[in-house]
Coordinates of C-alpha atoms in Angstrom, one line a residue:
X1 CA 53.9 81.1 147.2
X2 CA 53.9 84.3 145.4
X3 CA 53.0 84.0 141.7
X4 CA 52.6 86.6 139.0
X5 CA 51.2 86.1 135.6
X6 CA 51.7 88.7 132.8
X7 CA 49.1 91.4 133.4
X8 CA 48.4 90.6 136.9
X9 CA 48.3 93.4 139.3
X10 CA 51.0 93.3 142.1
X11 CA 51.4 95.0 145.4
X12 CA 55.0 96.4 145.4
X13 CA 57.1 97.9 148.1
X14 CA 59.9 100.1 146.9
X15 CA 62.6 101.2 149.4
X16 CA 64.4 104.5 149.0
X17 CA 63.8 108.3 148.7
X18 CA 66.0 109.6 145.9
X19 CA 65.7 110.5 142.2
X20 CA 66.6 106.8 141.4
X21 CA 63.6 105.7 143.4
X22 CA 61.3 108.3 141.7
X23 CA 62.4 106.8 138.3
X24 CA 61.8 103.2 139.6
X25 CA 58.5 104.3 141.0
X26 CA 57.3 105.6 137.7
X27 CA 58.2 102.2 136.0
X28 CA 56.8 100.0 138.8
X29 CA 53.5 101.8 139.2
X30 CA 52.4 100.7 135.8
X31 CA 49.2 98.4 136.4
X32 CA 50.4 97.9 140.0
X33 CA 49.7 99.2 143.5
X34 CA 53.0 100.8 144.7
X35 CA 54.2 101.8 148.2
X36 CA 57.4 103.7 148.6
X37 CA 59.4 103.8 152.0
X38 CA 59.9 106.5 152.8
X39 CA 59.7 108.1 149.3
X40 CA 59.8 111.8 148.5
X41 CA 57.5 114.7 147.3
X42 CA 57.7 113.2 143.7
X43 CA 56.9 109.6 144.5
X44 CA 53.8 110.4 146.4
X45 CA 52.2 111.3 143.1
X46 CA 53.1 107.9 141.7
X47 CA 52.2 105.6 144.7
X48 CA 51.7 105.8 148.4
X49 CA 54.6 107.0 150.6
X50 CA 55.0 104.9 153.8
X51 CA 56.9 106.2 156.9
X52 CA 59.0 103.2 157.6
X53 CA 62.8 103.1 157.9
X54 CA 64.2 101.3 154.8
X55 CA 67.3 100.2 156.7
X56 CA 65.3 98.5 159.5
X57 CA 65.1 94.9 158.8
X58 CA 62.3 94.1 161.2
X59 CA 60.2 97.1 160.4
X60 CA 60.4 96.5 156.6
X61 CA 59.7 92.8 156.9
X62 CA 56.7 93.2 159.3
X63 CA 55.2 95.9 157.0
X64 CA 55.6 93.9 153.8
X65 CA 54.2 90.7 155.3
X66 CA 51.2 92.4 157.0
X67 CA 50.3 94.4 153.8
X68 CA 50.2 91.7 151.3
X69 CA 53.3 92.8 149.4
X70 CA 54.2 90.6 146.3
X71 CA 57.5 92.2 145.4
X72 CA 60.1 94.2 147.5
X73 CA 62.4 96.4 145.4
X74 CA 65.5 97.8 147.2
X75 CA 66.7 101.0 145.7
X76 CA 69.7 102.3 147.8
X77 CA 72.8 100.5 148.9
X78 CA 72.5 101.0 152.7
X79 CA 69.5 98.6 153.2
X80 CA 71.4 96.1 151.0
X81 CA 74.5 96.2 153.0
X82 CA 72.4 96.2 156.2
X83 CA 70.9 92.8 155.1
X84 CA 67.3 93.9 154.5
X85 CA 67.0 91.6 151.5
X86 CA 67.9 88.6 153.7
X87 CA 65.3 89.4 156.2
X88 CA 62.5 89.8 153.7
X89 CA 63.5 86.7 151.7
X90 CA 63.5 84.7 155.0
X91 CA 59.9 85.8 155.5
X92 CA 59.1 84.2 152.0
X93 CA 58.7 87.3 150.0
X94 CA 60.3 87.9 146.5
X95 CA 62.9 90.6 146.7
X96 CA 64.7 92.5 144.0
X97 CA 68.1 93.1 145.6
X98 CA 71.2 91.1 146.7
X99 CA 71.8 89.5 150.0
X100 CA 74.1 91.3 152.6
X101 CA 76.9 88.9 151.6
X102 CA 76.4 89.5 147.9
X103 CA 76.1 93.3 148.3
X104 CA 79.8 93.3 149.4
X105 CA 80.6 93.6 145.8
X106 CA 79.7 97.3 146.5
X107 CA 80.3 97.3 150.2
X108 CA 84.0 96.6 149.8
X109 CA 86.2 97.5 146.9
X110 CA 88.8 95.0 148.0
X111 CA 86.3 92.2 148.1
X112 CA 85.2 93.2 144.5
X113 CA 88.8 93.0 143.4
X114 CA 89.1 89.5 144.8
X115 CA 86.0 88.3 143.0
X116 CA 87.2 89.8 139.9
X117 CA 90.5 88.1 140.1
X118 CA 88.9 84.7 140.7
X119 CA 86.4 85.3 137.8
X120 CA 89.2 86.5 135.3
X121 CA 87.7 89.9 134.9
X122 CA 90.0 92.7 133.7
X123 CA 90.3 95.7 136.1
X124 CA 92.9 98.1 137.3
X125 CA 96.0 96.9 139.3
X126 CA 95.5 98.0 142.9
X127 CA 97.0 97.9 146.4
X128 CA 94.9 97.7 149.6
X129 CA 96.1 100.0 152.4
X130 CA 95.2 100.5 156.0
X131 CA 98.1 102.9 157.0
X132 CA 99.6 106.1 155.5
X133 CA 102.9 104.4 155.2
X134 CA 101.2 101.7 152.9
X135 CA 99.5 104.5 151.0
X136 CA 102.8 106.3 150.4
X137 CA 104.4 103.1 149.2
X138 CA 101.5 102.3 147.0
X139 CA 101.4 105.7 145.3
X140 CA 105.1 105.4 144.5
X141 CA 104.2 102.3 142.4
X142 CA 101.8 104.1 140.0
X143 CA 102.2 107.1 137.5
X144 CA 99.9 110.1 138.0
X145 CA 97.0 110.7 137.9
X146 CA 96.7 109.0 141.2
X147 CA 93.5 107.1 142.0
X148 CA 92.6 106.6 145.7
X149 CA 89.3 104.8 146.6
X150 CA 87.6 104.5 149.9
X151 CA 87.1 100.7 150.5
X152 CA 83.6 101.1 151.8
X153 CA 80.3 102.9 150.8
X154 CA 80.7 106.5 149.9
X155 CA 77.6 107.4 147.9
X156 CA 79.7 107.8 144.8
X157 CA 82.1 110.3 146.3
X158 CA 84.7 108.1 147.8
X159 CA 87.2 108.3 145.0
X160 CA 89.7 110.9 144.0
X161 CA 91.5 111.0 140.7
X162 CA 94.3 113.7 140.7
X163 CA 97.8 114.4 139.4
X164 CA 98.5 116.1 142.8
X165 CA 100.3 113.8 145.2
X166 CA 99.4 116.0 148.2
X167 CA 95.7 115.9 147.3
X168 CA 95.9 112.1 146.9
X169 CA 97.5 111.7 150.4
X170 CA 94.9 114.1 151.9
X171 CA 92.1 112.0 150.5
X172 CA 93.8 108.9 151.7
X173 CA 94.1 110.2 155.2
X174 CA 90.3 111.1 155.2
X175 CA 89.6 107.5 154.1
X176 CA 91.6 106.0 156.8
X177 CA 90.1 108.2 159.5
X178 CA 86.6 107.1 158.4
X179 CA 84.8 104.0 160.0
X180 CA 86.4 100.9 158.5
X181 CA 89.7 102.7 157.7
X182 CA 90.7 101.0 154.6
X183 CA 91.3 102.1 151.0
X184 CA 92.7 101.0 147.5
X185 CA 95.3 102.8 145.5
X186 CA 94.8 102.0 141.9
X187 CA 96.3 102.3 138.5
X188 CA 94.6 105.0 136.3
X189 CA 92.7 103.6 133.3
X190 CA 92.4 106.0 130.5
X191 CA 89.2 106.0 128.2
X192 CA 85.6 106.9 128.1
X193 CA 83.5 105.6 131.0
X194 CA 80.3 103.5 130.6
X195 CA 77.7 102.4 133.0
X196 CA 76.0 99.2 132.2
X197 CA 73.0 97.9 134.4
X198 CA 72.5 94.1 134.5
X199 CA 69.4 92.5 135.9
X200 CA 70.2 89.0 137.2
X201 CA 68.4 86.2 139.1
X202 CA 71.7 84.7 140.2
X203 CA 72.1 82.7 137.0
X204 CA 70.8 84.5 134.0
X205 CA 72.1 88.0 133.2
X206 CA 70.0 90.6 131.2
X207 CA 71.7 93.9 130.2
X208 CA 69.9 97.1 130.0
X209 CA 71.1 99.9 127.6
X210 CA 74.6 101.4 128.3
X211 CA 74.6 104.9 129.6
X212 CA 77.3 107.5 130.5
X213 CA 77.2 109.7 133.6
X214 CA 79.2 112.9 134.5
X215 CA 80.8 112.6 137.9
X216 CA 82.7 116.0 138.2
X217 CA 80.8 118.9 139.6
X218 CA 81.8 121.4 137.0
X219 CA 81.9 121.7 133.1
X220 CA 84.7 120.1 131.2
X221 CA 85.0 117.4 133.9
X222 CA 86.5 119.9 136.4
X223 CA 85.8 120.2 140.1
X224 CA 85.2 117.6 142.8
X225 CA 83.7 114.1 142.3
X226 CA 80.0 114.0 142.9
X227 CA 77.3 111.3 143.0
X228 CA 76.7 112.3 139.3
X229 CA 75.7 115.5 137.6
X230 CA 73.9 114.1 134.6
X231 CA 73.7 111.3 132.1
X232 CA 72.6 110.3 128.6
X233 CA 71.6 107.2 126.7
X234 CA 72.1 105.5 124.3
X235 CA 75.8 105.9 123.5
X236 CA 76.3 106.2 119.7
X237 CA 80.1 105.8 119.9
X238 CA 80.0 102.3 121.4
X239 CA 80.7 99.4 119.0
X240 CA 77.8 97.1 118.2
X241 CA 77.3 94.3 120.6
X242 CA 79.0 96.0 123.4
X243 CA 76.5 95.1 126.1
X244 CA 76.6 91.4 125.2
X245 CA 80.3 91.4 125.3
X246 CA 80.3 92.9 128.7
X247 CA 77.9 90.3 129.9
X248 CA 80.1 87.6 128.5
X249 CA 83.4 88.9 129.9
X250 CA 82.3 90.6 133.1
X251 CA 78.9 90.3 134.4
X252 CA 78.2 86.6 133.7
X253 CA 81.7 85.5 135.2
X254 CA 81.1 87.6 138.3
X255 CA 77.6 86.3 138.8
X256 CA 78.8 82.7 138.3
X257 CA 81.7 83.4 140.8
X258 CA 79.3 84.7 143.3
X259 CA 77.1 81.6 143.0
X260 CA 80.2 79.3 143.2
X261 CA 81.0 81.1 146.5
X262 CA 77.6 80.3 148.0
X263 CA 76.4 83.9 147.8
X264 CA 74.3 84.2 144.6
X265 CA 73.7 87.7 143.4
X266 CA 70.1 88.5 142.7
X267 CA 69.2 92.0 141.7
X268 CA 70.9 94.8 139.8
X269 CA 74.6 94.5 139.1
X270 CA 75.9 97.9 138.0
X271 CA 79.1 97.5 136.1
X272 CA 81.2 100.7 136.1
X273 CA 83.5 100.4 133.1
X274 CA 86.2 102.2 131.2
X275 CA 86.8 101.5 127.4
X276 CA 90.6 101.5 127.1
X277 CA 93.1 100.8 124.4
X278 CA 93.5 97.2 125.8
X279 CA 89.7 96.6 126.0
X280 CA 86.8 97.2 128.3
X281 CA 87.9 97.1 132.0
X282 CA 86.0 97.4 135.3
X283 CA 86.3 100.4 137.5
X284 CA 83.9 99.1 140.1
X285 CA 80.6 97.3 140.8
X286 CA 77.5 98.6 142.6
X287 CA 74.7 96.4 143.9
X288 CA 71.8 98.6 142.8
X289 CA 70.6 101.0 140.1
X290 CA 72.9 104.0 139.8
X291 CA 71.7 107.6 140.0
X292 CA 71.5 109.5 137.6
X293 CA 71.7 106.9 134.9
X294 CA 68.6 105.2 136.0
X295 CA 66.4 108.1 135.1
X296 CA 67.5 108.2 131.5
X297 CA 67.7 104.4 130.9
X298 CA 64.3 103.6 132.3
X299 CA 62.8 106.5 130.3
X300 CA 63.6 104.4 127.2
X301 CA 62.5 101.0 128.5
X302 CA 59.2 99.8 127.0
X303 CA 59.2 96.3 128.6
X304 CA 57.1 96.2 131.9
X305 CA 59.7 97.0 134.6
X306 CA 57.8 95.2 137.4
X307 CA 57.5 92.1 135.5
X308 CA 61.2 92.1 134.7
X309 CA 62.3 92.6 138.4
X310 CA 59.8 90.0 139.5
X311 CA 61.3 87.6 137.1
X312 CA 64.8 88.2 138.6
X313 CA 63.5 88.0 142.2
X314 CA 61.8 84.6 141.4
X315 CA 64.6 83.1 139.4
X316 CA 62.7 83.0 136.0
X317 CA 64.7 85.4 134.0
X318 CA 65.8 82.7 131.5
X319 CA 62.2 82.6 130.3
X320 CA 61.7 86.3 130.1
X321 CA 61.0 87.9 126.8
X322 CA 63.7 90.0 125.1
X323 CA 63.6 93.6 126.4
X324 CA 61.9 96.2 124.3
X325 CA 63.4 99.7 123.9
X326 CA 62.2 103.0 122.5
X327 CA 64.3 104.3 119.6
X328 CA 64.5 107.6 121.2
X329 CA 67.5 109.2 123.2
X330 CA 67.4 110.4 126.8
X331 CA 69.5 113.2 128.4
X332 CA 69.2 114.2 132.1
X333 CA 70.7 117.2 133.9
X334 CA 71.0 117.4 137.7
X335 CA 70.4 120.7 139.5
X336 CA 72.3 120.8 142.8
X337 CA 72.1 122.9 145.9
X338 CA 74.6 125.7 146.6
X339 CA 78.1 124.5 147.6
X340 CA 77.4 120.8 146.6
X341 CA 79.4 118.5 146.7
X342 CA 81.0 120.0 149.8
X343 CA 78.5 121.0 152.5
X344 CA 75.4 121.9 150.6
X345 CA 73.1 124.8 151.6
X346 CA 69.7 123.4 152.5
X347 CA 66.2 124.9 153.0
X348 CA 66.0 127.0 149.7
X349 CA 62.7 127.2 147.9
X350 CA 62.3 124.9 144.9
X351 CA 60.0 126.3 142.2
X352 CA 59.3 125.7 138.5
X353 CA 58.7 121.9 138.5
X354 CA 55.3 122.1 136.9
X355 CA 56.6 124.6 134.3
X356 CA 59.5 122.3 133.4
X357 CA 57.2 119.3 133.0
X358 CA 54.8 121.2 130.7
X359 CA 56.6 119.6 127.8
X360 CA 55.3 116.0 127.7
X361 CA 58.8 114.8 126.7
X362 CA 60.3 116.2 130.0
X363 CA 60.2 114.7 133.5
X364 CA 61.6 116.1 136.7
X365 CA 62.9 113.5 139.1
X366 CA 62.8 114.6 142.7
X367 CA 65.8 113.8 144.9
X368 CA 66.9 116.1 147.7
X369 CA 63.6 117.9 148.3
X370 CA 61.4 118.1 151.3
X371 CA 57.8 119.4 151.5
X372 CA 56.9 122.1 153.9
X373 CA 53.7 124.1 154.5
X374 CA 54.5 126.7 151.8
X375 CA 55.8 124.3 149.1
X376 CA 59.1 122.5 148.5
X377 CA 62.6 123.2 149.8
X378 CA 66.0 121.7 149.2
X379 CA 67.0 118.9 151.7
X380 CA 70.0 117.4 149.9
X381 CA 73.0 118.2 147.6
X382 CA 71.5 116.8 144.4
X383 CA 68.1 118.5 144.5
X384 CA 66.4 117.1 141.2
X385 CA 67.2 116.0 137.8
X386 CA 65.5 117.3 134.6
X387 CA 65.4 114.5 132.1
X388 CA 64.0 114.6 128.5
X389 CA 63.6 112.3 125.5
X390 CA 63.9 113.1 121.9
X391 CA 64.5 111.6 118.5
X392 CA 68.2 112.5 118.8
X393 CA 70.5 113.2 121.7
X394 CA 70.8 116.8 120.5
X395 CA 66.9 117.1 120.7
X396 CA 66.7 115.4 124.1
X397 CA 69.5 117.6 125.4
X398 CA 67.8 120.8 124.2
X399 CA 64.5 119.8 125.9
X400 CA 66.3 118.9 129.1
X401 CA 68.1 122.3 129.3
X402 CA 64.9 124.1 128.4
X403 CA 63.4 122.4 131.5
X404 CA 66.4 123.3 133.7
X405 CA 65.9 126.9 132.7
X406 CA 62.4 126.9 134.2
X407 CA 63.6 125.6 137.6
X408 CA 64.4 128.3 140.2
X409 CA 66.5 127.5 143.4
X410 CA 68.6 130.2 145.0
X411 CA 72.3 129.4 144.6
X412 CA 71.8 126.3 142.7
X413 CA 74.2 125.1 140.0
X414 CA 74.3 122.6 137.1
X415 CA 76.7 121.5 134.4
X416 CA 76.0 123.0 131.0
X417 CA 77.8 120.4 129.0
X418 CA 75.9 117.2 129.7
X419 CA 75.9 115.1 126.4
X420 CA 77.4 118.1 124.6
X421 CA 80.3 116.4 122.9
X422 CA 79.2 112.8 122.2
X423 CA 80.4 112.9 118.6
X424 CA 83.9 113.7 119.9
X425 CA 84.4 110.7 122.1
X426 CA 87.0 108.3 120.9
X427 CA 87.9 104.9 122.2
X428 CA 91.7 104.8 122.7
X429 CA 93.6 102.8 120.1

């Protein structure tokens, strides 16, 4: 029996290697002993990186049980869909992360649509397709811009939204040629997008602060879809009580439906939302913290993150204290490798991280970076994220971009308009 009292030190194993895991590590390491598998050059300064494969059920379970781990936190989607949470739970360890069956909320868009229909959750009309003839028929049902989504995991890049029918068809063809070979054609929903993270133990749902990320690669929401080029939090244009309303109308009904189906969802339910003229509607669900929103949201959380996730993993969220938040604002800007989100150029030297972090309000979250003998080099498309806090969004934004200016990576690029026009956002009436 694993027990944890407020203030007790825990041994925690965090799975993952990205910027999201760097942010989680900073929160989880407070008063705890933290191991990260496999981690990255940033997490090694927060805890101990461990060379095990986060997708290997047996390897993770054996390491956690033999090293006295009190809580396993699963960061990325791949271990969840592989069933790592199931294996660790079967060994008797508390896990923050849904089972393989529950993770299908992210693993299959069609499955998520079925759950939403059963739970009475408002989302876009859609058609599931497995052939190009079905795609062509489905596209004819909807007005442009056309929305085509890969049914399976795509690391945030499996969606195209375009007025160009040929581009929509080309994306569909690529989806059908990928493993699984299925997609959804959806109705376009117009309005500002919101990301809301909800921590749940399978019964109780606790929302974090709403955030907004920027998916397109280029300024003014142009260019290809990416895994996210920046984010900010809080959202001053949202109506009061927004998060509680989403819990009541979206998250809680979905959590209840998953429990009814015998596959309770324990972990982080990421609600991707759009605020339309007919109300808040769901774009998608993810089964884990989102990147880059996690970095800015957790920078404002004053409640002990490890205690919160342990409560979810052990079914005691109903007794957990109300979350405490800083009154500051957070803005984060992703610096990406040359040619991202196509085929990024890797191996370029990364410099300036220490200089960027010379401001105590600024943090650089490492993502696609590897350590070599001479220093750090790029190893992924989204290399790092410079995030800052301030009394206002404007101040946080200025500090974040001051940090970005100190980063040097040959050929890198970033958006210059993250959180630049928050006062201009309007909810459609």
